[in-house]
PDB file of C-alpha atoms in Angstrom:
ATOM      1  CA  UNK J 202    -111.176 155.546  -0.525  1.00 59.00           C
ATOM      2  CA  UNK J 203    -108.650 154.595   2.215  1.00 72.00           C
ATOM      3  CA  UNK J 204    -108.698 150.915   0.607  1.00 79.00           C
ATOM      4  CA  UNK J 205    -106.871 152.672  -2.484  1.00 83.00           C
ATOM      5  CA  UNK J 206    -103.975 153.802  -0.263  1.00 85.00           C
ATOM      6  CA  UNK J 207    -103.157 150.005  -0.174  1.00 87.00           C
ATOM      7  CA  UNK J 208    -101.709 150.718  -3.794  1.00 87.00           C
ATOM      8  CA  UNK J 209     -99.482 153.687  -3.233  1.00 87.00           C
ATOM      9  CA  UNK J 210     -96.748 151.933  -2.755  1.00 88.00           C
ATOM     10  CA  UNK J 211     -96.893 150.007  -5.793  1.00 89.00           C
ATOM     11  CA  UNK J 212     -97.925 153.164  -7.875  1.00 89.00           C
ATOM     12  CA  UNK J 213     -94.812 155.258  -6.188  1.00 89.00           C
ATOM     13  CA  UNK J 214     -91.982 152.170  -7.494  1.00 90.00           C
ATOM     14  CA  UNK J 215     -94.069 152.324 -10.863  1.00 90.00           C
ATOM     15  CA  UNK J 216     -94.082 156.326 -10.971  1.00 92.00           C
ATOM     16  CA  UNK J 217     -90.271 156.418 -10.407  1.00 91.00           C
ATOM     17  CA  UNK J 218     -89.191 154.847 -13.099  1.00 91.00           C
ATOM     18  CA  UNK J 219     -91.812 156.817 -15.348  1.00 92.00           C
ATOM     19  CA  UNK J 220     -90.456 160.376 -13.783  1.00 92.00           C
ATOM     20  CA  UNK J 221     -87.331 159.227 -14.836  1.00 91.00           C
ATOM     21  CA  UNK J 222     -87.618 158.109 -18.622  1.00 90.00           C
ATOM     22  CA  UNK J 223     -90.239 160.886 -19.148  1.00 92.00           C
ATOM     23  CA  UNK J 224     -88.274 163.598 -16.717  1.00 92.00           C
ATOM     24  CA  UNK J 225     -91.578 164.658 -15.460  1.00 91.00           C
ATOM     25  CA  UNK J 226     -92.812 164.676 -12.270  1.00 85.00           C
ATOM     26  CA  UNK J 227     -96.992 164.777 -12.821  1.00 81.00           C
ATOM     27  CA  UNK J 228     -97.264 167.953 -14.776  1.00 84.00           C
ATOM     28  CA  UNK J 229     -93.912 169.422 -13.883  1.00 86.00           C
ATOM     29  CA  UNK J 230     -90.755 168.827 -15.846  1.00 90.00           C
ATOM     30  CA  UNK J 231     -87.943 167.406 -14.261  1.00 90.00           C
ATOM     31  CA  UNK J 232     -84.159 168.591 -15.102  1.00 93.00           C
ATOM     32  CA  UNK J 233     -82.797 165.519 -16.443  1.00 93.00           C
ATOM     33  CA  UNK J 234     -81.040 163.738 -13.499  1.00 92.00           C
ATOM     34  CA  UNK J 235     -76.659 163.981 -13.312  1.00 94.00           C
ATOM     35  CA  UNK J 236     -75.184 160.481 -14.340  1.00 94.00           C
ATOM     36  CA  UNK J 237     -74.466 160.047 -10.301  1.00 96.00           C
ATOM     37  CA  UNK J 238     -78.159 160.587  -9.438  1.00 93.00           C
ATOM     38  CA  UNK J 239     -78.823 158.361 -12.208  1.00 93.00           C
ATOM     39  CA  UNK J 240     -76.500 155.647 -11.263  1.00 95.00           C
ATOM     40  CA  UNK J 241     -77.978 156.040  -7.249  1.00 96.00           C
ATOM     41  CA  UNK J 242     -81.378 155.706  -8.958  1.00 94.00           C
ATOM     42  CA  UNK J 243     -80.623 152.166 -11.012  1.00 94.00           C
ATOM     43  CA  UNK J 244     -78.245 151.369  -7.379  1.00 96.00           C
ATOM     44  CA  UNK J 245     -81.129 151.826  -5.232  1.00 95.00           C
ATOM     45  CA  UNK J 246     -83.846 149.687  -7.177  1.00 94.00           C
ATOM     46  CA  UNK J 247     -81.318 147.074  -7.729  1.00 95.00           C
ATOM     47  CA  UNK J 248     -81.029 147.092  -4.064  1.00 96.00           C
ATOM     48  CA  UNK J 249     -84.067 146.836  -3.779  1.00 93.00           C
ATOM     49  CA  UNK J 250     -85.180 144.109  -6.212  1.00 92.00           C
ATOM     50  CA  UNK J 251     -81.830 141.959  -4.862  1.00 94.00           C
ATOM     51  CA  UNK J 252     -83.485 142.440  -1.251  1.00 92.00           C
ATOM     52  CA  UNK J 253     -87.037 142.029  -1.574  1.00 92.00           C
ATOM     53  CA  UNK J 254     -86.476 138.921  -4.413  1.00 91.00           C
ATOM     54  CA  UNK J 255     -83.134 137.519  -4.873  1.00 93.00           C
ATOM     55  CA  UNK J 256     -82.208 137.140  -1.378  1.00 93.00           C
ATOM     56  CA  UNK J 257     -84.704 135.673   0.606  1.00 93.00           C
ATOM     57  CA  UNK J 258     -85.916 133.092  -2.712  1.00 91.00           C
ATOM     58  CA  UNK J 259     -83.935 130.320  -1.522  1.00 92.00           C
ATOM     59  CA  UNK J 260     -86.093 130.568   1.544  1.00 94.00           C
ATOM     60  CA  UNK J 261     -89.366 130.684  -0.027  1.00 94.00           C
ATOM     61  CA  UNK J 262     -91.321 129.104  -2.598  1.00 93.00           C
ATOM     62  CA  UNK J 263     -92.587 131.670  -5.493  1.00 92.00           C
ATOM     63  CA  UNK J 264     -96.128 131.909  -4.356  1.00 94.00           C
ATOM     64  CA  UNK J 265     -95.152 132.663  -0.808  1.00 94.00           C
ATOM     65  CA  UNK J 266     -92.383 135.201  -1.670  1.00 94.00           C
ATOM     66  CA  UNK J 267     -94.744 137.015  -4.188  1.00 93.00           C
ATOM     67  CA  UNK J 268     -97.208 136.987  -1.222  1.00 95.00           C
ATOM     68  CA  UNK J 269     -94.785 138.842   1.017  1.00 94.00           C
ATOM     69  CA  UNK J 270     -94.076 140.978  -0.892  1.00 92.00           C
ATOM     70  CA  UNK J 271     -97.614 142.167  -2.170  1.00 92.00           C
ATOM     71  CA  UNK J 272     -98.413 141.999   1.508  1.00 94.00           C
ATOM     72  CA  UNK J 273     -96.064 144.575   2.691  1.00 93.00           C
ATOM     73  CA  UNK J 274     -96.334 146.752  -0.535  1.00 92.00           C
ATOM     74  CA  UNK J 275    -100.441 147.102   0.514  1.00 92.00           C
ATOM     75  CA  UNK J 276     -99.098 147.524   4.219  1.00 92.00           C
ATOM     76  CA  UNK J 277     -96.649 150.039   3.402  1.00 91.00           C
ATOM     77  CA  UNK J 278     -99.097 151.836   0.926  1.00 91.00           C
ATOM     78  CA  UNK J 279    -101.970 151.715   3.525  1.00 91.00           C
ATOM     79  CA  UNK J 280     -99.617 153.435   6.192  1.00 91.00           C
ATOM     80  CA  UNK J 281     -97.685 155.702   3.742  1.00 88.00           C
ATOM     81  CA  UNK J 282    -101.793 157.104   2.522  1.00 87.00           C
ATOM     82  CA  UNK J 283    -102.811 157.473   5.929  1.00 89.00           C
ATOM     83  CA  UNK J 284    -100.125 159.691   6.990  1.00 88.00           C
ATOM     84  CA  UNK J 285     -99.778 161.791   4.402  1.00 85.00           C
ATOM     85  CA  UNK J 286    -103.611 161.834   3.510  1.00 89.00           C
ATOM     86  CA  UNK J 287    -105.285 162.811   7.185  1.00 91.00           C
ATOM     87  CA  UNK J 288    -102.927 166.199   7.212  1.00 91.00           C
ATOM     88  CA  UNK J 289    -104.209 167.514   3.806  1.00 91.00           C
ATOM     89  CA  UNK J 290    -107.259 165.964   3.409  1.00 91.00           C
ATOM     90  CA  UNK J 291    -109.736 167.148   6.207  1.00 91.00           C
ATOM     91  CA  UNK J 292    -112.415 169.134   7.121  1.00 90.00           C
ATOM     92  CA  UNK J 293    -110.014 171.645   8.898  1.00 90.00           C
ATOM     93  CA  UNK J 294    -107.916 172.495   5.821  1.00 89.00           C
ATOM     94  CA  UNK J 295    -108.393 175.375   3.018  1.00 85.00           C
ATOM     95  CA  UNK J 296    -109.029 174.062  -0.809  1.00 85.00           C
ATOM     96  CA  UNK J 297    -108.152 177.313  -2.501  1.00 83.00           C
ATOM     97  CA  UNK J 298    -109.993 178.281  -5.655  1.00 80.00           C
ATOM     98  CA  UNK J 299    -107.656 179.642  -8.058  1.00 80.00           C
ATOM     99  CA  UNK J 300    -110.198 182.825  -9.136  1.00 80.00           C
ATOM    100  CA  UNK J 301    -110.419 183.677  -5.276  1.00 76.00           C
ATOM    101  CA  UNK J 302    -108.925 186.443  -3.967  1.00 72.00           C
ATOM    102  CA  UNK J 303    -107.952 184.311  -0.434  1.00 66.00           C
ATOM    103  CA  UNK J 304    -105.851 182.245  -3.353  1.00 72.00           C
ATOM    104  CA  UNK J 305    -102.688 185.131  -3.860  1.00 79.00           C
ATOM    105  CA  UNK J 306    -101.776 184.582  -0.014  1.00 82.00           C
ATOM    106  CA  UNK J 307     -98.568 184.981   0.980  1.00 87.00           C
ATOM    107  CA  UNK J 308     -96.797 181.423   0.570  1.00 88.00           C
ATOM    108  CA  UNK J 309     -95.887 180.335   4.399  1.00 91.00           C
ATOM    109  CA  UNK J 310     -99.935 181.021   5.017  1.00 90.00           C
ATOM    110  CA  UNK J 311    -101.001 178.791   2.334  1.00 89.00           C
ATOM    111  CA  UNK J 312     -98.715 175.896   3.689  1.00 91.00           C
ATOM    112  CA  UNK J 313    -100.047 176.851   6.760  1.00 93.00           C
ATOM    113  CA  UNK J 314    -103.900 176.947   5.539  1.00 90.00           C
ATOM    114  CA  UNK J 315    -103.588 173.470   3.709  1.00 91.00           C
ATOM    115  CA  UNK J 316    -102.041 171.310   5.925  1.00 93.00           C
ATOM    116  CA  UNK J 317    -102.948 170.388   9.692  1.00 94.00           C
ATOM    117  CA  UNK J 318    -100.842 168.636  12.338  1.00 95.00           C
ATOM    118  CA  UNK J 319    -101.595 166.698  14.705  1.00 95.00           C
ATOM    119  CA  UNK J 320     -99.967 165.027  18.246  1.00 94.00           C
ATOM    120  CA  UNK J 321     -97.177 167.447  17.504  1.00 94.00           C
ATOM    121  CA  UNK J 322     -95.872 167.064  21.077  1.00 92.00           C
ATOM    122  CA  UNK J 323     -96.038 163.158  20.993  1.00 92.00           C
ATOM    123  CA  UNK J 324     -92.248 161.609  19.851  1.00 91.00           C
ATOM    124  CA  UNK J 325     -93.741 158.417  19.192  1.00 94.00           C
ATOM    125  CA  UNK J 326     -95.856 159.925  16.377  1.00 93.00           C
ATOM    126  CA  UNK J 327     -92.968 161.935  15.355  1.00 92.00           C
ATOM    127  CA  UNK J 328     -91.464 158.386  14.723  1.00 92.00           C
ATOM    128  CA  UNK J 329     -94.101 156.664  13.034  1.00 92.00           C
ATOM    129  CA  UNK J 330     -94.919 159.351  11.042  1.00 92.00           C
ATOM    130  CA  UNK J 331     -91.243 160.426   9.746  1.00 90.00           C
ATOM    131  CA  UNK J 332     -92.186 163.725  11.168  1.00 91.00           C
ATOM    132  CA  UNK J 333     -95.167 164.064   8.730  1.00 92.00           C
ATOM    133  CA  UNK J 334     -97.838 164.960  12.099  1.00 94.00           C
ATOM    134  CA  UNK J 335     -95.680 168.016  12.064  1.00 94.00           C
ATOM    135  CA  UNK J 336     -96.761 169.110   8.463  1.00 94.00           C
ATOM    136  CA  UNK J 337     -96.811 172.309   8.875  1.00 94.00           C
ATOM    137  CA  UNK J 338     -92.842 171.902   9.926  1.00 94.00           C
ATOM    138  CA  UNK J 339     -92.606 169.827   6.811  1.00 94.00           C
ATOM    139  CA  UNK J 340     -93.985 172.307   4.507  1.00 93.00           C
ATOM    140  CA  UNK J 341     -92.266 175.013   5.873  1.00 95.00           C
ATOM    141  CA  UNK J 342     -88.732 173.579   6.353  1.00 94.00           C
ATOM    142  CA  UNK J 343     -88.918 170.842   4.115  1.00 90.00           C
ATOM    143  CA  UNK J 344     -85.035 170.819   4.341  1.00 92.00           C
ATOM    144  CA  UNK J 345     -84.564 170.532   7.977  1.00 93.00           C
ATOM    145  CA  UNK J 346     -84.313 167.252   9.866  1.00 92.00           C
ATOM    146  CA  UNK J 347     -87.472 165.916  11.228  1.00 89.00           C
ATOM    147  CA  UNK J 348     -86.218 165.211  14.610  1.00 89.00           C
ATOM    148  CA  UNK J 349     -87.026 169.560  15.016  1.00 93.00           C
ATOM    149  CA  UNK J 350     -90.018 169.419  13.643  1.00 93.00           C
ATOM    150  CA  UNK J 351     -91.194 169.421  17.396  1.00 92.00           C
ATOM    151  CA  UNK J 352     -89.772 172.307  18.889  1.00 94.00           C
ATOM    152  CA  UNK J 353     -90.247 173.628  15.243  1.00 95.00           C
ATOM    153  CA  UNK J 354     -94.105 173.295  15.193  1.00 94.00           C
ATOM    154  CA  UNK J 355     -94.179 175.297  18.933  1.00 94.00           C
ATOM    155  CA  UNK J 356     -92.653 178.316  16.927  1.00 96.00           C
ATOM    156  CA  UNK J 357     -95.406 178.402  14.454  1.00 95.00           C
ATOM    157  CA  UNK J 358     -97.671 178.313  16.689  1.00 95.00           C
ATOM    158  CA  UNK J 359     -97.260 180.984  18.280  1.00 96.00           C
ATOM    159  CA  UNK J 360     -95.875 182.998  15.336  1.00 96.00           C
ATOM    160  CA  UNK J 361     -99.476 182.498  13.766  1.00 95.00           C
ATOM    161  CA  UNK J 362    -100.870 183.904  17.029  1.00 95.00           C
ATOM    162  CA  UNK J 363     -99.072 186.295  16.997  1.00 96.00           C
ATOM    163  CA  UNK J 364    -100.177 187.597  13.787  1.00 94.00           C
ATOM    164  CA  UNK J 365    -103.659 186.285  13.573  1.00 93.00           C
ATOM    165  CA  UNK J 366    -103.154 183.329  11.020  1.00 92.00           C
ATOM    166  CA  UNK J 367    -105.515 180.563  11.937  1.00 91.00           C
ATOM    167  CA  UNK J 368    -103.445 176.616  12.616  1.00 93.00           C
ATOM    168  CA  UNK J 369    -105.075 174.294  12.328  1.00 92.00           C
ATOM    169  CA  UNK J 370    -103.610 171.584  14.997  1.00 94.00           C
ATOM    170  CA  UNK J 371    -105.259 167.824  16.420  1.00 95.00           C
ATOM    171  CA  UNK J 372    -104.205 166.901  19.928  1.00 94.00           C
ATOM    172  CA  UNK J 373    -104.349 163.057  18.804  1.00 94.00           C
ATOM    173  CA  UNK J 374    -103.545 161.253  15.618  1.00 94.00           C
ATOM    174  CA  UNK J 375    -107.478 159.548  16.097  1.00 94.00           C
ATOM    175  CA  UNK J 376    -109.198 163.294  16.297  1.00 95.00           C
ATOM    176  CA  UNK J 377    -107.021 164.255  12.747  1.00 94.00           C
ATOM    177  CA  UNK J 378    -108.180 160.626  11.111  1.00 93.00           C
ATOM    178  CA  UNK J 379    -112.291 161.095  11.633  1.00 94.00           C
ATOM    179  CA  UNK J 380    -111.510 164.547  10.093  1.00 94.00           C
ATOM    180  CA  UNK J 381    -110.373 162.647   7.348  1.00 92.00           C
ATOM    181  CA  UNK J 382    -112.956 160.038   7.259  1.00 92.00           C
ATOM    182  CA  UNK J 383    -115.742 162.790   7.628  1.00 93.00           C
ATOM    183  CA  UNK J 384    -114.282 164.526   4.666  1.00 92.00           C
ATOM    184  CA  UNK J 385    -114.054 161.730   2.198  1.00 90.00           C
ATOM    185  CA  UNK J 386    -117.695 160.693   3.679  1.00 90.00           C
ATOM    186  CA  UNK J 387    -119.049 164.337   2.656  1.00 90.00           C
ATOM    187  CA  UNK J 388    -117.576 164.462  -0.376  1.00 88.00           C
ATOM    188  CA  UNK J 389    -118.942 161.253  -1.300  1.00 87.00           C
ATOM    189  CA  UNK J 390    -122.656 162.675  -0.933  1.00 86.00           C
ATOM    190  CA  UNK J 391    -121.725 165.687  -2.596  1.00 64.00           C
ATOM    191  CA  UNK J 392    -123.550 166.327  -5.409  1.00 63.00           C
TER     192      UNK J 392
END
């Protein structure tokens, strides 16, 4: 399974352009975008396609710059799956079953229930992750700058001990990635 992350990135440039010209989103419609978020859109993955391609192919023969390229795509998707895979997918974190009772929760505790965090006192993975080991933060205050998510995360903490809502939290990024691997292991012997 973690060898698939390799083609998020790919999929997520693919999906973008399919959210747009279908205005959905996955199963959710999208309100169709203003002519300046359109124009940003078309801006960005020109950008994009000038930087990645036009610019650096007097440099590089074809086969090396299409090399590159597909080598930091799978990078980039490997990295991007990890860290937003090992906080929902774990043995730590709630699936709720739509015909439980456990499933009409208040909203904060389902965030809270389906996501885990992990190193939330480390800055450095509060850098390489975006913010994303705090994803309880995240889910909560999707809005707010990620450089908070820190102090943030303390809050919760001890606003779910205070009123007896379990948190799921890893002291190391390591500890939250074999609860990931263990998960996708079990599931793969499930019947």
């Amino acid at each position: 399974m973690p060898l698939l992350y390799t083609l998020l990135s790919i999929k997520m440039k693919v999906q973008d352009f399919h959210s747009m010209a279908s205005l959905k989103k996955g199963h959710i419609a999208m309100n169709p975008p203003s002519s300046q978020t359109l124009f940003l859109f078309i801006l960005a993955k020109l950008f994009h396609l000038y930087y990645r391609v036009v610019l650096p192919y007097p440099y590089l023969s074809l086969p090396s710059l299409l090399l590159l390229n597909l080598l930091s795509e799978v990078t980039m998707g490997f990295w991007l799956g990890i860290i937003a895979q090992v906080n929902h997918v774990n043995t730590a974190v709630v699936f709720p079953d739509p015909t439980s009772s456990s499933y009409n929760r208040p909203w904060s505790e389902m965030q809270i229930a389906t996501t885990v965090d992990y190193a939330t006192d480390s800055m450095l993975w509060l850098f390489l992750s975006g913010g994303l080991n705090c994803q309880v933060a995240h889910h909560l205050f999707p809005s707010i700058c990620s450089f908070y998510y820190k102090d943030i995360s303390q809050i919760v903490r001890k606003t779910c001990e205070e009123f007896g809502i379990d948190y799921c939290h890893y002291n190391s990024f390591w500890e939250t990635w074999c609860s990931h691997m263990k998960y996708l292991h079990d599931m793969g012997k499930s019947k």
